[in-house]
Each structure stands twice: as C-alpha cells, then as structure tokens.
Coordinates of C-alpha atoms in Angstrom, one line a residue:
Chain A
X1 CA 0.0 0.0 0.0
X2 CA 1.1 3.6 -0.7
X3 CA 0.1 6.5 1.5
X4 CA 0.6 10.2 0.8
X5 CA 0.5 12.9 3.5
X6 CA 1.2 16.5 3.9
X7 CA 2.2 17.9 7.3
X8 CA 1.3 21.6 7.9
X9 CA 3.2 23.8 10.4
X10 CA 2.8 27.5 11.0
X11 CA 4.4 27.9 14.5
X12 CA 8.1 27.5 15.3
X13 CA 7.3 25.8 18.6
X14 CA 5.8 22.8 16.8
X15 CA 8.9 21.8 14.8
X16 CA 10.1 19.2 17.2
X17 CA 6.6 17.6 17.3
X18 CA 6.3 17.7 13.5
X19 CA 9.8 16.2 12.9
X20 CA 9.3 13.5 15.6
X21 CA 5.9 12.6 14.1
X22 CA 7.4 12.0 10.7
X23 CA 10.2 10.0 12.1
X24 CA 7.7 7.8 13.9
X25 CA 5.6 7.6 10.7
X26 CA 8.5 6.3 8.6
X27 CA 9.5 3.8 11.3
X28 CA 5.9 2.5 11.5
X29 CA 5.4 2.2 7.8
X30 CA 7.1 -1.1 7.4
X31 CA 6.4 -2.4 4.0
X32 CA 4.0 0.4 3.3
X33 CA 5.4 3.2 1.1
X34 CA 5.0 6.7 2.5
X35 CA 5.2 9.9 0.5
X36 CA 5.5 12.7 3.0
X37 CA 5.8 16.4 2.5
X38 CA 6.1 19.2 5.0
X39 CA 4.6 22.6 4.2
X40 CA 5.7 25.5 6.4
X41 CA 4.0 28.9 6.4
X42 CA 3.7 31.7 8.9
X43 CA 6.7 32.1 11.2
X44 CA 7.5 28.4 10.9
X45 CA 9.5 29.2 7.6
X46 CA 12.2 30.7 9.8
X47 CA 13.5 27.3 10.8
X48 CA 14.3 26.6 7.2
X49 CA 17.1 29.2 7.5
X50 CA 20.4 27.6 6.8
X51 CA 22.4 28.5 9.9
X52 CA 23.1 26.2 12.9
X53 CA 22.3 28.9 15.5
X54 CA 18.8 29.5 14.1
X55 CA 17.8 26.0 13.5
X56 CA 18.3 24.8 17.1
X57 CA 18.9 21.2 16.0
X58 CA 15.9 21.0 13.7
X59 CA 18.1 21.3 10.6
X60 CA 19.8 18.0 11.4
X61 CA 16.5 16.3 11.8
X62 CA 15.2 17.7 8.6
X63 CA 18.3 16.6 6.7
X64 CA 17.9 13.1 8.1
X65 CA 14.3 13.0 7.0
X66 CA 15.1 14.5 3.6
X67 CA 17.6 11.7 3.1
X68 CA 14.7 9.2 3.7
X69 CA 12.6 10.9 1.0
X70 CA 10.6 13.5 2.9
X71 CA 10.2 16.8 1.0
X72 CA 10.0 20.2 2.5
X73 CA 8.2 23.2 1.1
X74 CA 8.2 26.9 2.1
X75 CA 5.4 29.4 1.5
X76 CA 6.8 32.4 -0.4
X77 CA 4.3 34.7 1.1
X78 CA 5.5 33.7 4.6
X79 CA 9.1 34.1 3.5
X80 CA 8.5 37.7 2.4
X81 CA 6.6 38.5 5.6
X82 CA 9.5 37.1 7.6
X83 CA 12.3 38.6 5.6
X84 CA 13.7 35.3 4.3
X85 CA 15.1 34.9 0.9
X86 CA 15.5 31.8 -1.3
X87 CA 19.3 32.0 -0.9
X88 CA 19.0 31.6 2.9
X89 CA 16.9 28.4 2.7
X90 CA 18.4 25.0 3.5
X91 CA 19.3 23.5 0.2
X92 CA 16.7 20.9 0.0
X93 CA 13.7 23.2 0.8
X94 CA 11.4 24.1 -2.2
X95 CA 9.7 27.5 -2.2
X96 CA 6.1 27.4 -3.3
X97 CA 4.1 30.6 -4.2
X98 CA 1.4 30.1 -1.6
X99 CA 1.5 27.5 1.2
X100 CA -2.3 27.2 1.4
X101 CA -2.6 26.5 -2.3
X102 CA -0.1 23.7 -1.9
X103 CA -2.2 22.3 1.0
X104 CA -5.3 22.4 -1.1
X105 CA -3.7 20.9 -4.2
X106 CA -2.1 18.0 -2.3
X107 CA -5.4 17.1 -0.6
X108 CA -7.1 17.2 -4.0
X109 CA -4.4 14.7 -5.1
X110 CA -5.3 12.3 -2.3
X111 CA -2.8 13.3 0.3
X112 CA -3.9 13.1 3.9
X113 CA -3.5 16.3 6.1
X114 CA -1.9 16.4 9.5
X115 CA -1.5 19.5 11.6
X116 CA 0.6 18.6 14.7
Chain B
X1 CA -9.2 23.1 -12.3
X2 CA -11.6 23.7 -9.4
X3 CA -10.5 23.3 -5.8
X4 CA -12.7 23.3 -2.7
X5 CA -11.4 24.0 0.9
X6 CA -12.8 24.6 4.3
X7 CA -10.8 26.6 6.9
X8 CA -11.4 25.7 10.5
X9 CA -10.8 28.2 13.3
X10 CA -11.6 27.9 17.0
X11 CA -9.3 30.5 18.6
X12 CA -9.7 34.2 18.2
X13 CA -5.9 34.8 18.0
X14 CA -5.9 32.8 14.7
X15 CA -8.2 35.1 12.8
X16 CA -5.4 37.3 11.2
X17 CA -3.6 34.1 10.1
X18 CA -6.8 32.5 8.6
X19 CA -7.9 35.7 6.8
X20 CA -4.3 36.3 5.5
X21 CA -4.1 32.6 4.3
X22 CA -7.3 32.9 2.3
X23 CA -6.2 36.2 0.8
X24 CA -3.0 34.5 -0.3
X25 CA -4.9 31.5 -1.6
X26 CA -7.2 33.6 -3.8
X27 CA -4.2 35.6 -5.1
X28 CA -2.3 32.4 -6.0
X29 CA -5.2 30.6 -7.7
X30 CA -4.8 32.4 -11.0
X31 CA -7.1 30.7 -13.5
X32 CA -7.9 27.9 -11.0
X33 CA -11.3 28.3 -9.4
X34 CA -11.4 28.2 -5.6
X35 CA -14.5 27.5 -3.4
X36 CA -13.4 28.5 0.1
X37 CA -15.5 28.4 3.3
X38 CA -14.5 29.4 6.8
X39 CA -16.1 27.5 9.7
X40 CA -15.7 29.1 13.1
X41 CA -16.5 27.4 16.4
X42 CA -15.3 27.7 20.0
X43 CA -14.6 31.3 21.0
X44 CA -13.7 32.2 17.4
X45 CA -17.4 32.9 16.6
X46 CA -17.1 36.1 18.7
X47 CA -15.2 37.8 15.8
X48 CA -18.4 37.4 13.7
X49 CA -20.1 40.0 16.0
X50 CA -21.2 42.9 14.0
X51 CA -19.5 45.8 15.8
X52 CA -16.3 47.6 14.8
X53 CA -14.9 47.6 18.3
X54 CA -15.1 43.9 18.7
X55 CA -13.8 42.9 15.3
X56 CA -10.5 44.6 15.6
X57 CA -10.2 45.0 11.8
X58 CA -11.1 41.4 11.0
X59 CA -14.6 42.4 9.9
X60 CA -13.2 44.5 7.0
X61 CA -11.0 41.7 5.9
X62 CA -14.0 39.3 6.1
X63 CA -16.2 41.6 4.0
X64 CA -13.4 41.9 1.4
X65 CA -13.1 38.1 1.1
X66 CA -16.9 37.6 1.1
X67 CA -17.1 40.0 -1.9
X68 CA -14.6 37.6 -3.6
X69 CA -16.9 34.6 -3.0
X70 CA -15.6 33.3 0.3
X71 CA -18.4 32.0 2.6
X72 CA -18.4 32.2 6.4
X73 CA -20.2 29.8 8.8
X74 CA -20.8 30.0 12.5
X75 CA -21.3 27.0 14.8
X76 CA -24.6 27.5 16.7
X77 CA -23.4 25.4 19.6
X78 CA -20.5 27.9 20.0
X79 CA -22.8 30.8 19.5
X80 CA -24.9 29.6 22.4
X81 CA -21.8 28.9 24.6
X82 CA -20.5 32.4 23.9
X83 CA -23.9 34.3 24.3
X84 CA -24.0 35.3 20.6
X85 CA -27.4 35.6 18.8
X86 CA -28.1 35.4 15.1
X87 CA -29.1 39.1 15.0
X88 CA -25.6 40.0 16.3
X89 CA -23.8 38.2 13.4
X90 CA -22.2 40.1 10.5
X91 CA -24.8 40.0 7.7
X92 CA -23.0 37.5 5.5
X93 CA -22.3 34.9 8.2
X94 CA -24.4 31.7 8.0
X95 CA -25.2 29.9 11.2
X96 CA -24.9 26.1 11.0
X97 CA -26.3 23.7 13.7
X98 CA -22.9 22.1 14.6
X99 CA -19.6 23.3 13.3
X100 CA -18.0 19.8 13.4
X101 CA -20.8 18.4 11.3
X102 CA -20.1 21.0 8.7
X103 CA -16.4 20.1 8.7
X104 CA -17.3 16.4 8.3
X105 CA -19.8 16.9 5.5
X106 CA -17.6 19.3 3.5
X107 CA -14.7 16.8 3.6
X108 CA -17.1 14.1 2.5
X109 CA -18.0 16.4 -0.4
X110 CA -14.3 16.6 -1.5
X111 CA -13.3 19.7 0.3
X112 CA -9.7 19.9 1.6
X113 CA -9.3 20.9 5.3
X114 CA -6.9 23.5 6.6
X115 CA -6.5 24.5 10.3
X116 CA -4.2 27.5 10.5
Chain C
X1 CA -25.8 8.9 4.8
X2 CA -22.8 7.7 6.8
X3 CA -19.9 9.9 7.8
X4 CA -16.5 8.9 9.1
X5 CA -14.1 11.2 11.0
X6 CA -11.0 11.1 13.0
X7 CA -10.3 13.7 15.7
X8 CA -6.6 14.5 16.4
X9 CA -5.4 15.7 19.7
X10 CA -1.8 16.3 20.9
X11 CA -2.3 18.9 23.7
X12 CA -3.9 18.1 27.1
X13 CA -5.6 21.6 27.2
X14 CA -7.6 20.7 24.1
X15 CA -9.5 17.7 25.6
X16 CA -12.6 19.6 26.8
X17 CA -12.9 21.1 23.2
X18 CA -12.4 17.8 21.5
X19 CA -14.9 15.9 23.7
X20 CA -17.4 18.7 23.5
X21 CA -17.1 18.8 19.7
X22 CA -17.8 15.1 19.4
X23 CA -20.8 15.4 21.7
X24 CA -22.1 18.2 19.5
X25 CA -21.4 16.1 16.4
X26 CA -23.4 13.1 17.7
X27 CA -26.3 15.3 18.7
X28 CA -26.3 17.0 15.3
X29 CA -26.1 13.8 13.3
X30 CA -29.9 13.0 13.5
X31 CA -30.5 10.2 11.1
X32 CA -27.0 10.3 9.7
X33 CA -24.7 7.7 11.0
X34 CA -21.3 8.8 12.4
X35 CA -18.2 6.7 12.8
X36 CA -15.9 8.8 15.1
X37 CA -12.5 8.0 16.4
X38 CA -10.2 10.0 18.6
X39 CA -6.4 9.7 18.1
X40 CA -4.3 11.1 20.9
X41 CA -0.5 11.5 20.6
X42 CA 2.0 13.8 22.3
X43 CA 1.2 14.7 25.9
X44 CA -2.5 14.2 25.2
X45 CA -2.2 10.5 25.8
X46 CA -1.8 11.3 29.6
X47 CA -5.6 11.9 29.9
X48 CA -6.1 8.3 29.0
X49 CA -4.6 7.3 32.3
X50 CA -7.2 5.4 34.4
X51 CA -7.3 7.5 37.6
X52 CA -9.9 10.0 38.5
X53 CA -7.4 12.6 39.8
X54 CA -5.5 12.7 36.5
X55 CA -8.5 12.8 34.2
X56 CA -10.1 15.9 35.6
X57 CA -13.5 14.9 34.5
X58 CA -12.5 13.9 30.9
X59 CA -12.7 10.2 31.7
X60 CA -16.4 10.5 32.4
X61 CA -17.0 12.3 29.2
X62 CA -14.9 9.7 27.3
X63 CA -16.8 6.8 28.8
X64 CA -20.1 8.5 27.8
X65 CA -18.9 9.0 24.2
X66 CA -17.5 5.4 24.1
X67 CA -20.9 4.1 25.1
X68 CA -22.3 5.9 22.1
X69 CA -19.8 4.2 19.8
X70 CA -16.9 6.6 19.7
X71 CA -13.5 4.8 19.7
X72 CA -10.3 6.1 21.3
X73 CA -6.8 5.3 20.2
X74 CA -3.4 6.1 21.9
X75 CA -0.1 6.5 20.0
X76 CA 2.4 4.0 21.5
X77 CA 5.3 6.3 20.7
X78 CA 3.7 9.0 22.8
X79 CA 2.9 6.5 25.6
X80 CA 6.6 5.6 25.8
X81 CA 7.7 9.2 25.7
X82 CA 5.3 10.0 28.5
X83 CA 5.9 6.9 30.7
X84 CA 2.5 5.4 30.2
X85 CA 1.9 1.7 30.0
X86 CA -0.9 -0.3 28.4
X87 CA -2.1 -1.4 31.9
X88 CA -2.6 2.2 32.9
X89 CA -4.9 3.1 30.1
X90 CA -8.7 3.4 30.5
X91 CA -10.1 0.0 29.5
X92 CA -11.7 1.1 26.2
X93 CA -8.6 2.8 24.8
X94 CA -6.8 1.0 22.0
X95 CA -3.0 1.5 21.6
X96 CA -1.8 1.9 18.0
X97 CA 1.9 1.7 17.1
X98 CA 2.1 5.2 15.6
X99 CA -0.5 7.8 15.9
X100 CA 0.4 9.6 12.7
X101 CA 0.1 6.3 10.8
X102 CA -3.4 5.9 12.1
X103 CA -4.2 9.4 10.9
X104 CA -2.8 8.7 7.5
X105 CA -4.6 5.3 7.1
X106 CA -8.0 6.6 8.3
X107 CA -7.9 9.5 5.8
X108 CA -7.0 7.0 3.0
X109 CA -10.1 5.1 4.1
X110 CA -12.2 8.2 3.6
X111 CA -12.3 9.6 7.1
X112 CA -12.5 13.3 7.5
X113 CA -9.8 14.9 9.7
X114 CA -10.5 17.4 12.5
X115 CA -7.9 19.0 14.8
X116 CA -9.7 21.1 17.4

C-alpha cells in the first residue's frame, strides 16, 4: 500500500513535534510506502534558515528525514513576511508561491493532512 | 481546475492568520477556481459579532473576502456557549447547527481541510 | 448517509474542546450515521490514564462517548515518551503503534480529519 500525507506547520514551537511525528511515521510504515511532505508557512518558515544557530537542532533532523525521501516546502508569502530569501533556505527546501494552495492541491491529489 | 477547501478556526488569536491565508490563496489561484469556506467554532465565533470595536479590523477583511466569494459559517453550539445571537452576526455569516458536522460533511464532499 | 471522521489531539488543554465537539457532532447527526475516532498523541495520551485525579472529568466524558460508539486510540510512541503503560490506560482505549500512521490510514479510508 502507498500512502501520501502533507504535514502543515505554522508555529516554530511545533517543529520538534512535526519532525518527531514524521520519524515515527517512517518507522511505523514497514512495507507500506509513504510519500510525506512538510509545508511550512507563517513564522515556521524561519526554521528553514540555513544557519546552525537559528535551527536549534531542527536542521539536522530535517536533513535526516530528507535523506529518507521526505520533502520540505516553504510558503513564499511567509518568506516575504519574515524577511527570508531563497538563498537563505536550507538547500533541500522548495519554495512554493502560496502555502495554502499547496495544501489544497495536495489534498485534491489524495494526500492526507496532518497539523501537529 | 476547481478546488474546494474549508478553513477551521476555533481560537480568536488565529483570525489574522486565517484571513491572510485565504487572501493569499485567492491571489495564488490564478485561473484555478477556488471555493473557500470558513467554519468558526469555539470562542472564534465572537469575531463574527457585527461591531467595529469587537472585530479589531477582521470584519473589514472578512467583508473583502466575502465579496470575492468566500463564505463564512458559525457553529450555533459555539454561539450559544458564547452568548451570541443570530441578530448580532455580520450579515453575510451563515449559522450552522454544529460546526464539526459542517467540517465532516464538507470533507465528504471533497473539500480539503486547513486548520491555521 | 454515513460519515467517518478522526479527531486528532496532541495537547492536554484541548481535551474539553475535543470531547465537546464530538458530543455536538453526535447530537447533530440526526438520522446520519457517524463513525468517530479520537487519536491522541504527544502529551495528550496522559488523559487516557485510568485514575480520577489525573483525568479531571475527561474520563467520564470519554466513557459516555464510548458508550455511544466513539472509539479512542493512543499512540504508543507517545505512551513511551510519557511513561504510560498499556495497563494504565482506560479500558476502552486502543493502543496503536504510531498515531500519525493511524491518521494517514484513516484518511486514506475516507475519514475526514478534524484538529480542534
């Protein structure tokens, strides 16, 4: 069986929960295949900034998940509102024009939605 | 392509995020058609009160979105719990018997769900 | 018509809202049939502990809902993280290996998702 899911995060304080949830999901999947994407908007895009002092350990967890196939998207409206440029993003993060449009499209494609 | 989505809000503090998210969604849609509904329950129904001093600017944003086709629904259980009558609602807000039933029915109709 | 929905809770403070929402949902359903499940992960699993002093009234509300057919699931990763064993759970609570996997599978089965 294959499952698709998009995780939504818009508060920085939720990053440890989100990243832990996805780690648990991948561990639980067993022979099931999981396509998992993280969509950050609001202030939560700031943890995508490519500097150790800003990431507080979350960058390492993201890199580990990305190596297991998890994708990470950043809302460009939120990037503008938080003064974050594309060049400042961790290399594996994909900017999308509007985070909520991504959430709507993915659900229309059959993705489940989880907001930790 | 046409997309349908219901936004769920149950905390007053989230109104600016919800309304900003929907504005961004409509701006991003381009030639895609978006059917967007907001369902408020819990204390969040209080921002539907039709008085400038209570709305803190959110009423103007709601009116602007409503003119672009966004619909707004209020949970009647939450209205009762918060002492809010139908007559006090902004004119374009539709009361529904139970907010969670609306969320369940809309998703069964193919709406995506977003909880900012 | 039959509707299926999974409620997600990961914060203890949200239990009164979640349980009230489900009560309202069942009251509103009328002739519609509702299949409702609660999935708790994070610290929220602690309210599944079978002792009156810890439950703060939520156990009674859960029992009442369970008697009306609502099911309750506990994430085992969260149980481990919060030092909670199977023996300590309220008798009608079902442990699941990973809460997020349950959320993903249920949505793939056509369940709506609500995060109060």
